[in-house]
């Protein structure tokens, strides 16, 4: 009798996320980013990659794709989860180019600011 084949990597990630009670939406998002990371490195297995490849991927997201800082952080969280929980490897010294945080305009004016605007009318 042949021993059972080990589970595929993304199935292992799903199992780990469910075991830790992550939401289904988080599961979908993490799988998306891990798949993108693997495809970016020409389908190399993450076990044979490390900090240098993670840094390269995150820098690519910031520089070439110009993603928002929150998007880059989401990708980083997914990849760190993969390495820490599923592969049980630590990533040390990730030094990627960081995406620029978006700047939001205030949506509420202080009473003083409202008074100043009304005086200009």
Short mmCIF file of N, CA and C in Angstrom, two decimals:
data_model
loop_
_atom_site.label_atom_id
_atom_site.label_comp_id
_atom_site.label_asym_id
_atom_site.label_seq_id
_atom_site.Cartn_x
_atom_site.Cartn_y
_atom_site.Cartn_z
N UNK A 1 0.84 -1.19 0.00
CA UNK A 1 0.00 0.00 0.00
C UNK A 1 0.89 1.25 0.00
N UNK A 2 0.52 2.18 -0.83
CA UNK A 2 1.28 3.42 -0.99
C UNK A 2 0.92 4.41 0.12
N UNK A 3 1.91 5.09 0.72
CA UNK A 3 1.57 6.08 1.76
C UNK A 3 0.80 7.24 1.14
N UNK A 4 -0.09 7.87 1.92
CA UNK A 4 -0.87 9.00 1.38
C UNK A 4 0.04 10.16 1.02
N UNK A 5 -0.32 10.85 -0.05
CA UNK A 5 0.47 12.01 -0.47
C UNK A 5 0.27 13.15 0.52
N UNK A 6 1.33 13.90 0.79
CA UNK A 6 1.15 15.06 1.69
C UNK A 6 0.25 16.10 1.04
N UNK A 7 -0.42 16.88 1.89
CA UNK A 7 -1.33 17.92 1.37
C UNK A 7 -0.55 18.99 0.63
N UNK A 8 -1.21 19.58 -0.36
CA UNK A 8 -0.59 20.69 -1.10
C UNK A 8 -0.44 21.88 -0.16
N UNK A 9 0.51 22.74 -0.51
CA UNK A 9 0.85 23.87 0.35
C UNK A 9 -0.36 24.76 0.67
N UNK A 10 -1.12 25.15 -0.34
CA UNK A 10 -2.25 26.05 -0.10
C UNK A 10 -3.33 25.38 0.74
N UNK A 11 -3.47 24.06 0.63
CA UNK A 11 -4.41 23.34 1.50
C UNK A 11 -3.91 23.35 2.95
N UNK A 12 -2.60 23.26 3.13
CA UNK A 12 -2.03 23.35 4.47
C UNK A 12 -2.27 24.74 5.06
N UNK A 13 -2.15 25.77 4.22
CA UNK A 13 -2.41 27.15 4.67
C UNK A 13 -3.87 27.27 5.09
N UNK A 14 -4.79 26.76 4.27
CA UNK A 14 -6.23 26.81 4.61
C UNK A 14 -6.49 26.13 5.94
N UNK A 15 -5.91 24.94 6.13
CA UNK A 15 -6.11 24.20 7.37
C UNK A 15 -5.60 25.00 8.57
N UNK A 16 -4.44 25.61 8.44
CA UNK A 16 -3.86 26.39 9.54
C UNK A 16 -4.73 27.61 9.86
N UNK A 17 -5.24 28.28 8.82
CA UNK A 17 -6.10 29.45 9.04
C UNK A 17 -7.39 29.05 9.74
N UNK A 18 -7.96 27.92 9.33
CA UNK A 18 -9.22 27.46 9.95
C UNK A 18 -8.99 27.01 11.38
N UNK A 19 -7.86 26.37 11.62
CA UNK A 19 -7.53 25.92 12.97
C UNK A 19 -7.42 27.11 13.91
N UNK A 20 -6.92 28.23 13.40
CA UNK A 20 -6.76 29.44 14.21
C UNK A 20 -8.00 30.35 14.15
N UNK A 21 -9.06 29.87 13.52
CA UNK A 21 -10.35 30.57 13.45
C UNK A 21 -10.28 31.92 12.75
N UNK A 22 -9.46 32.00 11.71
CA UNK A 22 -9.46 33.22 10.90
C UNK A 22 -10.74 33.25 10.08
N UNK A 23 -11.17 34.43 9.68
CA UNK A 23 -12.40 34.54 8.91
C UNK A 23 -12.19 33.98 7.49
N UNK A 24 -13.28 33.63 6.85
CA UNK A 24 -13.22 33.08 5.49
C UNK A 24 -12.63 34.11 4.54
N UNK A 25 -12.98 35.36 4.71
CA UNK A 25 -12.46 36.42 3.84
C UNK A 25 -10.94 36.58 4.00
N UNK A 26 -10.46 36.48 5.23
CA UNK A 26 -9.02 36.54 5.48
C UNK A 26 -8.33 35.35 4.81
N UNK A 27 -8.96 34.18 4.91
CA UNK A 27 -8.43 32.99 4.26
C UNK A 27 -8.28 33.21 2.75
N UNK A 28 -9.31 33.73 2.12
CA UNK A 28 -9.26 33.99 0.68
C UNK A 28 -8.13 34.97 0.34
N UNK A 29 -8.01 36.02 1.13
CA UNK A 29 -7.01 37.05 0.88
C UNK A 29 -5.60 36.50 1.06
N UNK A 30 -5.37 35.76 2.13
CA UNK A 30 -4.04 35.19 2.37
C UNK A 30 -3.66 34.22 1.26
N UNK A 31 -4.59 33.38 0.82
CA UNK A 31 -4.32 32.43 -0.27
C UNK A 31 -3.96 33.21 -1.54
N UNK A 32 -4.69 34.29 -1.81
CA UNK A 32 -4.41 35.12 -2.98
C UNK A 32 -2.97 35.64 -2.96
N UNK A 33 -2.55 36.23 -1.82
CA UNK A 33 -1.22 36.82 -1.74
C UNK A 33 -0.13 35.76 -1.76
N UNK A 34 -0.36 34.62 -1.15
CA UNK A 34 0.64 33.55 -1.17
C UNK A 34 0.79 33.01 -2.59
N UNK A 35 -0.32 32.86 -3.29
CA UNK A 35 -0.27 32.39 -4.69
C UNK A 35 0.49 33.41 -5.55
N UNK A 36 0.21 34.70 -5.35
CA UNK A 36 0.93 35.73 -6.12
C UNK A 36 2.42 35.70 -5.84
N UNK A 37 2.80 35.50 -4.60
CA UNK A 37 4.20 35.42 -4.20
C UNK A 37 4.89 34.25 -4.91
N UNK A 38 4.22 33.09 -4.92
CA UNK A 38 4.79 31.90 -5.57
C UNK A 38 4.91 32.12 -7.08
N UNK A 39 3.89 32.67 -7.69
CA UNK A 39 3.92 32.91 -9.14
C UNK A 39 4.96 33.96 -9.51
N UNK A 40 5.13 34.96 -8.66
CA UNK A 40 6.14 36.01 -8.90
C UNK A 40 7.53 35.40 -9.01
N UNK A 41 7.77 34.36 -8.23
CA UNK A 41 9.07 33.69 -8.23
C UNK A 41 9.06 32.42 -9.09
N UNK A 42 8.27 32.45 -10.17
CA UNK A 42 8.22 31.37 -11.16
C UNK A 42 7.93 30.00 -10.56
N UNK A 43 6.95 29.97 -9.67
CA UNK A 43 6.43 28.74 -9.06
C UNK A 43 7.45 27.98 -8.21
N UNK A 44 8.42 28.70 -7.68
CA UNK A 44 9.34 28.06 -6.73
C UNK A 44 8.61 27.81 -5.42
N UNK A 45 8.96 26.75 -4.74
CA UNK A 45 8.32 26.44 -3.46
C UNK A 45 8.86 27.39 -2.39
N UNK A 46 7.99 27.95 -1.56
CA UNK A 46 8.44 28.89 -0.53
C UNK A 46 9.47 28.29 0.44
N UNK A 47 9.47 26.97 0.59
CA UNK A 47 10.44 26.33 1.48
C UNK A 47 11.88 26.60 1.03
N UNK A 48 12.08 26.74 -0.28
CA UNK A 48 13.43 26.99 -0.79
C UNK A 48 13.71 28.47 -0.98
N UNK A 49 12.80 29.31 -0.55
CA UNK A 49 13.00 30.76 -0.62
C UNK A 49 13.08 31.31 0.81
N UNK A 50 13.38 32.60 0.91
CA UNK A 50 13.49 33.19 2.25
C UNK A 50 13.33 34.69 2.22
N UNK A 51 14.02 35.34 3.12
CA UNK A 51 13.91 36.78 3.31
C UNK A 51 14.20 37.57 2.04
N UNK A 52 15.21 37.17 1.28
CA UNK A 52 15.57 37.92 0.06
C UNK A 52 14.42 37.92 -0.94
N UNK A 53 13.76 36.78 -1.11
CA UNK A 53 12.65 36.70 -2.07
C UNK A 53 11.43 37.46 -1.59
N UNK A 54 11.18 37.42 -0.29
CA UNK A 54 10.05 38.18 0.27
C UNK A 54 10.29 39.68 0.08
N UNK A 55 11.50 40.12 0.36
CA UNK A 55 11.87 41.52 0.18
C UNK A 55 11.70 41.93 -1.28
N UNK A 56 12.14 41.08 -2.19
CA UNK A 56 12.03 41.37 -3.62
C UNK A 56 10.56 41.50 -4.04
N UNK A 57 9.70 40.61 -3.56
CA UNK A 57 8.28 40.64 -3.90
C UNK A 57 7.61 41.91 -3.34
N UNK A 58 7.86 42.23 -2.08
CA UNK A 58 7.24 43.41 -1.48
C UNK A 58 7.73 44.70 -2.13
N UNK A 59 8.99 44.74 -2.50
CA UNK A 59 9.53 45.91 -3.20
C UNK A 59 8.87 46.05 -4.57
N UNK A 60 8.67 44.93 -5.25
CA UNK A 60 7.98 44.95 -6.55
C UNK A 60 6.57 45.53 -6.40
N UNK A 61 5.86 45.12 -5.35
CA UNK A 61 4.51 45.64 -5.13
C UNK A 61 4.53 47.15 -4.95
N UNK A 62 5.50 47.65 -4.20
CA UNK A 62 5.55 49.09 -3.91
C UNK A 62 6.01 49.90 -5.11
N UNK A 63 7.03 49.41 -5.83
CA UNK A 63 7.66 50.20 -6.88
C UNK A 63 6.95 50.03 -8.23
N UNK A 64 6.84 48.79 -8.70
CA UNK A 64 6.25 48.56 -10.02
C UNK A 64 4.72 48.67 -10.00
N UNK A 65 4.09 48.06 -9.01
CA UNK A 65 2.63 48.04 -8.98
C UNK A 65 2.03 49.22 -8.22
N UNK A 66 2.86 49.93 -7.47
CA UNK A 66 2.45 51.12 -6.72
C UNK A 66 1.20 50.88 -5.87
N UNK A 67 1.23 49.78 -5.11
CA UNK A 67 0.09 49.47 -4.25
C UNK A 67 0.12 50.39 -3.03
N UNK A 68 -1.01 50.49 -2.36
CA UNK A 68 -1.10 51.29 -1.14
C UNK A 68 -0.34 50.57 -0.02
N UNK A 69 0.02 51.33 0.99
CA UNK A 69 0.76 50.76 2.12
C UNK A 69 -0.04 49.65 2.80
N UNK A 70 -1.34 49.83 2.92
CA UNK A 70 -2.17 48.80 3.57
C UNK A 70 -2.19 47.52 2.75
N UNK A 71 -2.16 47.63 1.44
CA UNK A 71 -2.13 46.46 0.57
C UNK A 71 -0.81 45.72 0.73
N UNK A 72 0.28 46.47 0.78
CA UNK A 72 1.58 45.85 0.96
C UNK A 72 1.65 45.17 2.33
N UNK A 73 1.10 45.80 3.34
CA UNK A 73 1.08 45.20 4.68
C UNK A 73 0.25 43.91 4.71
N UNK A 74 -0.82 43.89 3.96
CA UNK A 74 -1.67 42.70 3.87
C UNK A 74 -0.89 41.55 3.23
N UNK A 75 -0.17 41.85 2.15
CA UNK A 75 0.65 40.83 1.49
C UNK A 75 1.73 40.32 2.45
N UNK A 76 2.36 41.23 3.17
CA UNK A 76 3.40 40.85 4.14
C UNK A 76 2.82 39.94 5.22
N UNK A 77 1.65 40.28 5.75
CA UNK A 77 1.02 39.47 6.79
C UNK A 77 0.75 38.05 6.30
N UNK A 78 0.26 37.92 5.08
CA UNK A 78 -0.03 36.60 4.51
C UNK A 78 1.25 35.78 4.38
N UNK A 79 2.31 36.40 3.90
CA UNK A 79 3.56 35.68 3.68
C UNK A 79 4.21 35.31 5.02
N UNK A 80 4.16 36.22 5.98
CA UNK A 80 4.71 35.92 7.31
C UNK A 80 3.93 34.76 7.94
N UNK A 81 2.61 34.74 7.78
CA UNK A 81 1.80 33.64 8.29
C UNK A 81 2.25 32.32 7.65
N UNK A 82 2.44 32.33 6.34
CA UNK A 82 2.89 31.13 5.63
C UNK A 82 4.18 30.60 6.23
N UNK A 83 5.16 31.47 6.38
CA UNK A 83 6.46 31.02 6.87
C UNK A 83 6.42 30.65 8.36
N UNK A 84 5.78 31.47 9.17
CA UNK A 84 5.81 31.24 10.61
C UNK A 84 4.95 30.04 11.03
N UNK A 85 3.72 29.96 10.51
CA UNK A 85 2.78 28.95 10.99
C UNK A 85 2.86 27.66 10.19
N UNK A 86 2.88 27.78 8.86
CA UNK A 86 2.82 26.57 8.02
C UNK A 86 4.19 25.95 7.82
N UNK A 87 5.18 26.75 7.42
CA UNK A 87 6.51 26.21 7.14
C UNK A 87 7.41 26.19 8.38
N UNK A 88 6.98 26.87 9.44
CA UNK A 88 7.71 26.96 10.70
C UNK A 88 9.15 27.46 10.48
N UNK A 89 9.26 28.54 9.71
CA UNK A 89 10.54 29.23 9.47
C UNK A 89 10.35 30.69 9.84
N UNK A 90 11.37 31.29 10.43
CA UNK A 90 11.31 32.72 10.74
C UNK A 90 11.94 33.52 9.61
N UNK A 91 11.33 34.63 9.27
CA UNK A 91 11.89 35.56 8.30
C UNK A 91 12.51 36.71 9.07
N UNK A 92 13.80 36.88 8.93
CA UNK A 92 14.49 37.94 9.66
C UNK A 92 15.02 39.00 8.70
N UNK A 93 14.86 40.25 9.06
CA UNK A 93 15.47 41.34 8.32
C UNK A 93 14.83 41.66 6.98
N UNK A 94 13.51 41.62 6.91
CA UNK A 94 12.84 42.03 5.67
C UNK A 94 13.01 43.53 5.54
N UNK A 95 13.67 43.94 4.46
CA UNK A 95 13.99 45.36 4.29
C UNK A 95 13.51 45.82 2.92
N UNK A 96 12.22 45.70 2.68
CA UNK A 96 11.64 46.06 1.39
C UNK A 96 11.38 47.56 1.31
N UNK A 97 11.33 48.07 0.09
CA UNK A 97 10.89 49.45 -0.12
C UNK A 97 9.43 49.51 0.30
N UNK A 98 9.11 50.43 1.17
CA UNK A 98 7.75 50.52 1.69
C UNK A 98 6.89 51.41 0.81
N UNK A 99 5.65 50.99 0.64
CA UNK A 99 4.69 51.81 -0.11
C UNK A 99 4.39 53.07 0.71
N UNK A 100 4.11 54.14 0.01
CA UNK A 100 3.81 55.40 0.70
C UNK A 100 2.41 55.33 1.29
N UNK A 101 2.29 55.70 2.57
CA UNK A 101 0.95 55.70 3.16
C UNK A 101 0.08 56.76 2.48
N UNK A 102 -1.19 56.42 2.29
CA UNK A 102 -2.07 57.38 1.63
C UNK A 102 -2.38 58.53 2.58
N UNK A 103 -2.61 59.69 2.01
CA UNK A 103 -2.94 60.87 2.81
C UNK A 103 -4.40 61.20 2.59
N UNK A 104 -5.15 61.17 3.67
CA UNK A 104 -6.57 61.46 3.61
C UNK A 104 -6.83 62.89 4.05
N UNK A 105 -7.76 63.54 3.39
CA UNK A 105 -8.20 64.86 3.81
C UNK A 105 -9.16 64.68 4.98
N UNK A 106 -9.16 65.59 5.92
CA UNK A 106 -10.11 65.44 7.02
C UNK A 106 -11.54 65.54 6.50
N UNK A 107 -12.40 64.72 7.03
CA UNK A 107 -13.79 64.73 6.58
C UNK A 107 -14.67 65.56 7.50
N UNK A 108 -14.12 65.98 8.62
CA UNK A 108 -14.88 66.78 9.58
C UNK A 108 -14.06 68.02 9.92
N UNK A 109 -14.71 69.16 9.92
CA UNK A 109 -14.05 70.41 10.28
C UNK A 109 -14.34 70.72 11.74
N UNK A 110 -13.37 71.34 12.39
CA UNK A 110 -13.60 71.78 13.76
C UNK A 110 -14.54 73.00 13.72
N UNK A 111 -15.19 73.31 14.82
CA UNK A 111 -16.06 74.50 14.82
C UNK A 111 -15.32 75.77 14.40
N UNK A 112 -14.07 75.90 14.80
CA UNK A 112 -13.28 77.07 14.43
C UNK A 112 -13.07 77.10 12.91
N UNK A 113 -12.78 75.95 12.31
CA UNK A 113 -12.56 75.88 10.86
C UNK A 113 -13.86 76.21 10.09
N UNK A 114 -15.01 75.74 10.60
CA UNK A 114 -16.29 76.05 9.96
C UNK A 114 -16.53 77.55 9.98
N UNK A 115 -16.26 78.18 11.12
CA UNK A 115 -16.44 79.61 11.26
C UNK A 115 -15.55 80.38 10.28
N UNK A 116 -14.31 79.91 10.12
CA UNK A 116 -13.36 80.56 9.21
C UNK A 116 -13.84 80.44 7.77
N UNK A 117 -14.38 79.27 7.39
CA UNK A 117 -14.90 79.06 6.03
C UNK A 117 -16.10 79.97 5.80
N UNK A 118 -17.02 80.04 6.78
CA UNK A 118 -18.23 80.85 6.61
C UNK A 118 -17.89 82.34 6.52
N UNK A 119 -16.86 82.78 7.19
CA UNK A 119 -16.47 84.18 7.12
C UNK A 119 -15.94 84.56 5.75
N UNK A 120 -15.42 83.55 5.01
CA UNK A 120 -14.89 83.81 3.67
C UNK A 120 -15.99 83.89 2.61
N UNK A 121 -17.20 83.48 2.96
CA UNK A 121 -18.31 83.54 1.98
C UNK A 121 -18.91 84.90 1.86
#
